[in-house]
Amino acid sequence: MNIGDLLIRNSNKFPHKLAVVSETRSLTFRELNDRVNRLANSFLDWGLRKGDRIGVLVHNGHQFLELYFASAKTGAVFCPYNSHLKQGELNDIMDYSTPRYLVVDGDFVETARALEPGLKSVEKIICLEKTSLLSMDDYETLLACGRGEEPKTKVLEDDVLSIFFTGGTTGKPKGAMRTHRHLMSNAVAGVIELKVDYDERVLITFPMYHVACEDNIVR
């Protein structure tokens, strides 16, 4: 089983149960799975290949989860970036992680424009908000163009799902690779240890680019 399978199972078992509540939108498991599939298939239609990295520079929100599970279903590697880093730091970390696609929040449009000339690996930049910039694609338009069916990519347990970055307290941040198998094992252990039940809810108050958020997403 891979992490994408978790969302499929919850969508089938709890289609009308709330999966996520954010400041701007609430989604049931069925709605979340449909949006994830549309996003995933749009990326695949663009030519995304298993192992490609998707860079994410966004605030907390439902789109973070959609991008995470779309990565899980396509075999892409999810790379969230610390939104508090300066331009030079972001340039270093993106050059290190080599994302093929970069997704940014509206607040980071100018940052992305400044970084773009030096981002050799980035083919497309997607913005969560509509922008007049022709060089950036619109997130919701991307979803609207996608198909709601499950992606056909075969994702294995030992495939890398995410690269979360260390704090860099003794040098530049380093990318910690996490596989589907690792995350599943970690989630099962957490559920048992914390006695998590079906009706539990998790309030995420810290930045979602932090590795602790990934553990809560999967759990």
Backbone as numpy.savetxt, mean C-alpha at the origin, in Angstrom:
# Nx Ny Nz CAx CAy CAz Cx Cy Cz
-1.33 -19.62 1.71 -2.18 -18.42 1.71 -1.30 -17.17 1.71
-1.70 -16.17 0.93 -0.99 -14.89 0.95 -1.89 -13.82 1.56
-1.34 -12.63 1.74 -2.07 -11.57 2.43 -3.31 -11.13 1.64
-3.24 -11.16 0.32 -4.42 -10.81 -0.48 -5.58 -11.75 -0.23
-5.27 -13.01 0.07 -6.33 -13.99 0.35 -7.13 -13.61 1.59
-6.50 -12.95 2.53 -7.20 -12.55 3.76 -8.37 -11.62 3.43
-8.12 -10.66 2.54 -9.19 -9.72 2.17 -10.28 -10.44 1.39
-9.91 -11.36 0.52 -10.91 -12.12 -0.24 -11.81 -12.90 0.72
-11.22 -13.58 1.70 -11.99 -14.37 2.65 -12.92 -13.50 3.47
-12.43 -12.35 3.92 -13.29 -11.46 4.72 -14.41 -10.87 3.86
-14.11 -10.60 2.59 -15.13 -10.07 1.69 -16.24 -11.09 1.48
-15.87 -12.37 1.41 -16.87 -13.43 1.22 -17.62 -13.75 2.51
-16.92 -13.69 3.63 -17.51 -14.09 4.90 -18.25 -12.95 5.59
-17.71 -11.73 5.46 -18.31 -10.56 6.12 -18.51 -9.42 5.12
-19.28 -9.64 4.05 -19.36 -8.63 2.98 -19.87 -7.27 3.43
-20.77 -7.25 4.42 -21.38 -5.99 4.83 -20.80 -5.42 6.13
-19.79 -6.07 6.64 -19.15 -5.59 7.86 -18.14 -4.51 7.52
-18.07 -3.46 8.37 -17.13 -2.38 8.12 -15.70 -2.89 8.20
-14.93 -2.57 7.17 -13.52 -2.95 7.14 -12.63 -1.80 7.57
-13.01 -0.59 7.18 -12.19 0.58 7.50 -13.07 1.81 7.62
-12.75 2.63 8.60 -13.43 3.91 8.79 -12.35 4.98 8.82
-12.37 5.89 7.86 -11.39 6.96 7.82 -12.12 8.30 7.89
-11.36 9.36 7.88 -11.95 10.69 7.99 -12.86 11.01 6.80
-12.53 10.49 5.63 -13.26 10.85 4.42 -14.19 9.75 3.91
-13.97 8.48 4.37 -14.76 7.41 3.78 -14.77 6.17 4.66
-15.92 5.48 4.65 -16.03 4.18 5.32 -16.33 3.12 4.27
-15.72 1.95 4.43 -15.87 0.89 3.44 -16.13 -0.44 4.12
-17.06 -1.21 3.55 -17.26 -2.59 4.01 -16.16 -3.45 3.39
-16.08 -4.70 3.84 -15.08 -5.59 3.27 -15.32 -5.82 1.78
-16.59 -5.92 1.38 -16.88 -6.11 -0.05 -16.48 -4.88 -0.85
-16.79 -3.70 -0.34 -16.43 -2.46 -1.04 -14.91 -2.30 -1.12
-14.24 -2.60 -0.02 -12.79 -2.48 0.00 -12.17 -3.45 -1.00
-12.65 -4.69 -1.02 -12.09 -5.68 -1.94 -12.33 -5.29 -3.40
-13.49 -4.71 -3.68 -13.78 -4.28 -5.05 -12.84 -3.16 -5.48
-12.61 -2.19 -4.60 -11.71 -1.08 -4.93 -10.27 -1.58 -5.08
-9.87 -2.50 -4.23 -8.53 -3.07 -4.32 -8.35 -3.79 -5.65
-9.34 -4.58 -6.06 -9.25 -5.30 -7.33 -9.16 -4.35 -8.52
-9.94 -3.30 -8.49 -9.91 -2.33 -9.58 -8.55 -1.63 -9.67
-8.01 -1.30 -8.50 -6.70 -0.67 -8.47 -5.63 -1.65 -8.96
-5.69 -2.88 -8.46 -4.71 -3.90 -8.84 -4.74 -4.16 -10.35
-5.95 -4.32 -10.91 -6.05 -4.62 -12.34 -5.63 -3.44 -13.21
-5.82 -2.23 -12.71 -5.35 -1.06 -13.46 -3.82 -1.05 -13.51
-3.19 -1.36 -12.39 -1.73 -1.45 -12.37 -1.24 -2.54 -13.34
-1.92 -3.68 -13.32 -1.53 -4.77 -14.21 -1.72 -4.39 -15.67
-2.79 -3.65 -15.96 -3.02 -3.19 -17.33 -1.93 -2.21 -17.78
-1.35 -1.50 -16.83 -0.24 -0.61 -17.13 1.04 -1.39 -17.42
1.04 -2.67 -17.06 2.23 -3.47 -17.30 3.00 -3.84 -16.05
2.41 -3.60 -14.88 3.08 -3.95 -13.64 3.41 -5.43 -13.62
4.62 -5.74 -13.21 5.08 -7.12 -13.12 5.34 -7.50 -11.67
5.23 -8.76 -11.39 5.50 -9.26 -10.05 6.91 -8.84 -9.62
7.00 -8.27 -8.44 8.29 -7.80 -7.93 8.53 -6.32 -8.14
7.71 -5.67 -8.99 7.82 -4.21 -9.15 7.48 -3.52 -7.84
8.13 -2.39 -7.57 7.87 -1.66 -6.33 6.87 -0.52 -6.57
5.95 -0.35 -5.62 5.02 0.78 -5.63 5.37 1.67 -4.46
5.85 2.86 -4.76 6.20 3.83 -3.72 4.97 4.58 -3.26
4.87 4.81 -1.96 3.67 5.43 -1.39 4.08 6.57 -0.45
3.66 7.79 -0.80 3.93 8.96 0.03 2.59 9.65 0.29
1.85 9.12 1.26 0.49 9.60 1.53 0.26 9.70 3.03
-0.79 10.46 3.38 -1.23 10.54 4.77 -2.03 9.29 5.12
-2.36 9.15 6.40 -3.24 8.05 6.82 -4.57 8.14 6.10
-5.09 7.02 5.64 -6.38 7.02 4.96 -6.67 5.67 4.34
-7.89 5.51 3.83 -8.29 4.22 3.25 -7.46 3.87 2.02
-6.93 4.90 1.33 -6.14 4.61 0.13 -4.86 3.85 0.48
-4.30 4.11 1.66 -3.11 3.38 2.09 -3.39 1.88 2.12
-4.55 1.51 2.67 -4.93 0.10 2.74 -5.19 -0.46 1.35
-5.83 0.32 0.50 -6.11 -0.15 -0.86 -4.82 -0.43 -1.62
-3.85 0.43 -1.48 -2.57 0.25 -2.14 -1.83 -0.95 -1.58
-1.95 -1.15 -0.28 -1.28 -2.28 0.37 -1.82 -3.61 -0.16
-3.14 -3.74 -0.16 -3.73 -5.01 -0.61 -3.65 -5.18 -2.12
-3.64 -4.08 -2.88 -3.44 -4.18 -4.32 -2.03 -4.71 -4.61
-1.07 -4.28 -3.81 0.29 -4.81 -3.94 0.31 -6.30 -3.63
-0.41 -6.68 -2.57 -0.45 -8.08 -2.15 -1.05 -8.97 -3.24
-2.05 -8.48 -3.95 -2.73 -9.29 -4.96 -2.01 -9.34 -6.30
-1.14 -8.38 -6.55 -0.44 -8.33 -7.84 0.98 -8.86 -7.75
1.46 -9.11 -6.52 2.85 -9.52 -6.36 3.81 -8.35 -6.35
3.26 -7.14 -6.29 4.12 -5.94 -6.21 4.68 -5.81 -4.80
5.68 -4.97 -4.66 6.29 -4.72 -3.35 5.89 -3.32 -2.90
5.23 -3.26 -1.76 4.68 -2.02 -1.20 5.79 -1.29 -0.44
6.08 -0.05 -0.84 7.16 0.74 -0.22 6.62 2.06 0.30
6.20 2.13 1.58 5.72 3.40 2.14 6.88 4.26 2.63
6.77 5.57 2.38 7.84 6.50 2.75 7.39 7.43 3.88
8.31 7.73 4.74 8.07 8.66 5.85 7.76 10.04 5.28
6.55 10.52 5.51 6.12 11.79 4.93 6.76 12.99 5.61
7.53 12.77 6.68 8.19 13.87 7.37 9.63 14.06 6.90
10.09 13.20 5.99 11.46 13.34 5.50 11.59 14.56 4.59
12.79 15.11 4.55 13.08 16.23 3.66 13.30 15.72 2.24
13.32 16.65 1.29 13.42 16.27 -0.12 14.66 15.43 -0.40
15.81 15.82 0.13 17.03 15.08 -0.10 16.96 13.67 0.46
16.34 13.54 1.64 16.20 12.22 2.27 15.26 11.33 1.46
14.17 11.93 0.97 13.23 11.17 0.15 13.89 10.73 -1.16
14.69 11.60 -1.72 15.38 11.26 -2.97 16.29 10.05 -2.76
17.01 10.04 -1.64 17.92 8.92 -1.35 17.16 7.62 -1.17
16.06 7.69 -0.41 15.32 6.47 -0.08 14.56 5.93 -1.29
14.11 6.82 -2.17 13.43 6.36 -3.38 14.43 5.82 -4.39
15.60 6.43 -4.44 16.64 5.92 -5.32 17.08 4.54 -4.87
17.05 4.32 -3.57 17.43 3.04 -2.97 16.38 1.96 -3.24
15.09 2.32 -3.16 14.01 1.34 -3.28 13.50 1.17 -4.71
13.86 2.06 -5.59 13.54 2.02 -7.03 12.07 1.68 -7.34
11.12 2.52 -6.92 9.72 2.27 -7.26 9.46 2.49 -8.75
8.60 1.67 -9.32 8.20 1.86 -10.71 7.04 2.86 -10.79
6.18 2.82 -9.78 5.07 3.75 -9.68 5.13 4.45 -8.33
4.77 5.72 -8.30 4.78 6.50 -7.07 3.41 7.12 -6.85
2.83 6.88 -5.68 1.52 7.43 -5.33 1.71 8.48 -4.25
1.16 9.68 -4.48 1.35 10.78 -3.54 0.01 11.41 -3.14
-0.01 11.97 -1.96 -1.16 12.75 -1.50 -1.09 14.14 -2.13
-2.20 14.85 -2.11 -2.24 16.18 -2.68 -1.23 17.12 -2.05
-0.94 16.93 -0.77 0.02 17.79 -0.06 1.44 17.60 -0.56
1.69 16.50 -1.28 3.06 16.20 -1.69 3.27 16.33 -3.19
2.36 17.02 -3.86 2.49 17.21 -5.31 3.76 17.98 -5.65
4.00 19.08 -4.94 5.19 19.89 -5.23 6.46 19.12 -4.89
6.40 18.34 -3.83 7.56 17.51 -3.46 7.85 16.51 -4.58
6.80 15.88 -5.09 6.97 14.90 -6.17 7.51 15.57 -7.43
7.05 16.77 -7.72 7.54 17.49 -8.90 9.02 17.79 -8.77
9.43 18.17 -7.55 10.84 18.48 -7.32 11.70 17.23 -7.40
11.14 16.10 -6.97 11.89 14.84 -6.98 11.95 14.19 -8.36
10.93 14.44 -9.17 10.73 13.71 -10.43 11.96 13.64 -11.32
12.70 14.73 -11.54 13.86 14.65 -12.44 14.91 13.64 -11.99
15.00 13.40 -10.68 16.02 12.48 -10.18 15.53 11.07 -9.95
14.23 10.82 -10.19 13.66 9.49 -9.95 13.76 8.65 -11.23
14.88 8.01 -11.40 15.14 7.28 -12.66 14.22 6.08 -12.86
13.76 5.47 -11.75 12.97 4.25 -11.88 11.48 4.52 -12.07
11.00 5.71 -11.69 9.57 6.01 -11.67 9.04 6.29 -13.08
8.03 5.49 -13.48 7.41 5.67 -14.79 6.15 6.52 -14.72
5.41 6.39 -13.61 4.16 7.13 -13.46 4.01 7.61 -12.02
3.45 8.81 -11.88 3.13 9.35 -10.57 1.61 9.50 -10.49
1.02 8.96 -9.44 -0.43 9.00 -9.24 -0.74 9.87 -8.04
-1.69 10.76 -8.17 -2.06 11.64 -7.06 -3.45 11.26 -6.54
-3.60 11.24 -5.22 -4.88 10.89 -4.62 -5.95 11.93 -4.90
-5.53 13.16 -5.17 -6.46 14.25 -5.46 -6.29 14.69 -6.91
-7.36 15.24 -7.47 -7.28 15.71 -8.85 -6.29 16.87 -8.93
-5.48 16.85 -9.98 -4.51 17.92 -10.19 -4.50 18.30 -11.66
-4.13 19.53 -11.92 -4.09 20.01 -13.31 -2.81 19.58 -14.01
-1.90 18.95 -13.28 -0.63 18.55 -13.87 -0.82 17.34 -14.79
-0.46 17.49 -16.05 -0.64 16.42 -17.02 0.31 15.25 -16.76
1.38 15.51 -16.01 2.37 14.46 -15.76 1.93 13.51 -14.65
0.81 13.81 -13.98 0.34 12.97 -12.89 -1.02 12.37 -13.21
-1.19 11.10 -12.87 -2.47 10.42 -13.07 -3.34 10.56 -11.83
-4.66 10.49 -12.03 -5.61 10.64 -10.94 -5.97 9.28 -10.35
-5.91 9.16 -9.05 -6.13 7.90 -8.35 -7.52 7.33 -8.60
-8.55 8.14 -8.42 -9.92 7.64 -8.58 -10.22 7.28 -10.03
-9.64 7.99 -10.97 -9.80 7.64 -12.38 -9.15 6.29 -12.65
-8.01 6.06 -12.02 -7.32 4.78 -12.16 -8.21 3.64 -11.67
-8.86 3.83 -10.53 -9.77 2.81 -10.01 -10.96 2.60 -10.94
-11.51 3.70 -11.44 -12.70 3.62 -12.29 -12.43 2.83 -13.58
-11.17 2.83 -14.04 -10.82 2.14 -15.28 -10.53 0.66 -15.04
-10.41 0.26 -13.78 -10.04 -1.11 -13.48 -11.22 -2.05 -13.41
-10.95 -3.33 -13.56 -11.97 -4.37 -13.47 -12.09 -4.86 -12.04
-13.30 -5.23 -11.64 -13.54 -5.67 -10.27 -13.22 -7.12 -9.99
-12.80 -7.86 -11.02 -12.49 -9.28 -10.83 -11.16 -9.46 -10.10
-10.97 -10.64 -9.52 -9.73 -10.92 -8.82 -8.56 -10.97 -9.80
-7.43 -10.35 -9.49 -6.25 -10.41 -10.36 -5.78 -11.86 -10.53
-5.19 -12.14 -11.68 -4.79 -13.51 -12.00 -3.36 -13.84 -11.57
-2.62 -12.88 -11.04 -1.23 -13.11 -10.66 -1.13 -14.17 -9.56
-0.21 -15.10 -9.72 0.02 -16.12 -8.70 1.05 -15.59 -7.70
0.60 -15.35 -6.49 1.46 -14.79 -5.44 1.76 -15.89 -4.42
3.04 -16.10 -4.14 3.47 -17.16 -3.25 3.77 -16.64 -1.85
3.76 -17.55 -0.88 3.98 -17.15 0.51 5.35 -16.54 0.74
6.34 -16.98 -0.01 7.69 -16.49 0.19 8.03 -15.28 -0.68
7.05 -14.76 -1.41 7.25 -13.51 -2.15 7.30 -12.34 -1.18
8.12 -11.36 -1.50 8.21 -10.16 -0.66 6.98 -9.29 -0.92
6.32 -8.88 0.14 5.15 -8.01 0.03 5.51 -6.55 0.27
6.38 -6.30 1.25 6.61 -4.90 1.62 8.07 -4.64 1.97
8.45 -3.40 1.83 9.73 -2.91 2.33 9.44 -1.69 3.20
9.52 -1.88 4.50 9.38 -0.77 5.44 10.78 -0.34 5.86
10.95 0.94 6.11 12.28 1.48 6.31 12.58 1.75 7.78
13.83 1.46 8.15 14.28 1.66 9.53 14.39 3.15 9.83
14.57 3.46 11.09 14.65 4.86 11.50 15.92 5.56 11.07
16.95 4.79 10.74 18.20 5.42 10.30 18.93 6.14 11.41
18.81 5.65 12.65 19.44 6.35 13.79 20.97 6.22 13.77
21.49 5.21 13.08 22.94 5.04 13.01 23.45 5.17 11.57
22.65 5.76 10.74 23.01 5.91 9.32 21.75 6.13 8.50
21.85 5.99 7.21 20.68 6.16 6.36 19.70 5.01 6.59
18.38 5.28 6.45 17.37 4.22 6.63 17.63 3.05 5.68
17.38 1.85 6.19 17.56 0.65 5.39 16.21 -0.04 5.22
16.00 -0.67 4.10 14.72 -1.31 3.82 14.66 -2.72 4.40
13.65 -2.97 5.22 13.44 -4.30 5.80 12.37 -5.02 4.97
12.76 -6.10 4.30 11.83 -6.84 3.44 11.01 -7.82 4.27
9.70 -7.86 4.01 8.80 -8.75 4.74 8.00 -9.58 3.75
8.00 -10.88 3.92 7.29 -11.77 3.01 5.86 -12.01 3.49
5.04 -12.56 2.61 3.66 -12.91 2.97 3.66 -13.93 4.12
4.56 -14.91 4.04 4.63 -15.94 5.08 4.98 -15.32 6.44
5.95 -14.44 6.44 6.35 -13.78 7.68 5.19 -13.00 8.30
4.48 -12.26 7.46 3.38 -11.44 7.95 2.21 -12.28 8.44
1.93 -13.39 7.76 0.86 -14.29 8.21 1.20 -14.89 9.56
2.44 -15.35 9.73 2.87 -15.94 11.00 2.80 -14.92 12.11
3.22 -13.71 11.81 3.20 -12.64 12.80 1.77 -12.30 13.21
0.86 -12.30 12.23 -0.54 -11.98 12.50 -1.19 -13.04 13.39
-0.94 -14.31 13.07 -1.52 -15.41 13.86 -1.02 -15.34 15.30
0.28 -15.11 15.47 0.84 -15.00 16.82 0.23 -13.82 17.58
0.03 -12.71 16.87 -0.55 -11.53 17.52 -1.99 -11.75 17.94
-2.77 -12.42 17.08 -4.18 -12.70 17.40 -4.28 -13.59 18.63
-3.42 -14.60 18.70 -3.44 -15.51 19.84 -3.00 -14.80 21.11
-1.91 -14.07 21.02 -1.34 -13.41 22.20 -2.27 -12.32 22.74
-2.86 -11.54 21.84 -3.72 -10.42 22.25 -5.19 -10.82 22.38
-5.50 -12.08 22.05 -6.88 -12.59 22.14 -7.84 -11.74 21.32
-7.47 -11.48 20.08 -8.28 -10.65 19.19 -9.52 -11.43 18.75
-10.70 -10.79 18.84 -11.97 -11.40 18.47 -12.50 -10.77 17.19
-13.57 -11.37 16.63 -14.15 -10.86 15.39 -14.65 -9.42 15.51
-15.12 -9.03 16.67 -15.73 -7.71 16.83 -14.75 -6.65 17.30
-13.47 -6.99 17.40 -12.48 -6.01 17.82 -12.27 -4.95 16.74
-11.96 -3.72 17.18 -11.61 -2.65 16.25 -10.26 -2.08 16.66
-9.50 -1.67 15.69 -8.17 -1.10 15.95 -8.19 0.37 15.56
-7.81 1.23 16.49 -7.70 2.67 16.23 -6.24 2.97 15.92
-5.97 3.39 14.70 -4.60 3.70 14.29 -4.37 5.20 14.41
-3.54 5.57 15.35 -3.27 6.99 15.61 -1.87 7.40 15.19
-1.02 6.42 14.90 0.35 6.73 14.50 0.45 6.68 12.97
1.52 7.21 12.40 1.65 7.22 10.94 1.64 5.81 10.36
0.88 5.61 9.30 0.72 4.28 8.73 1.96 3.80 7.98
2.91 4.70 7.71 4.15 4.26 7.08 5.04 3.52 8.08
4.68 3.53 9.36 5.47 2.83 10.38 5.15 1.34 10.33
6.16 0.52 10.59 6.01 -0.92 10.47 4.94 -1.48 11.42
4.70 -0.83 12.55 3.69 -1.31 13.49 2.30 -1.29 12.86
2.09 -0.39 11.91 0.78 -0.31 11.24 0.56 -1.55 10.39
1.58 -2.05 9.73 1.42 -3.23 8.88 0.96 -4.42 9.71
1.51 -4.57 10.91 1.10 -5.68 11.78 -0.38 -5.59 12.11
-0.87 -4.37 12.34 -2.29 -4.19 12.66 -3.19 -4.39 11.44
-2.72 -4.01 10.27 -3.49 -4.20 9.04 -3.76 -5.69 8.82
-2.70 -6.47 8.91 -2.82 -7.90 8.63 -3.62 -8.60 9.73
-3.41 -8.18 10.96 -4.07 -8.82 12.09 -5.58 -8.58 12.05
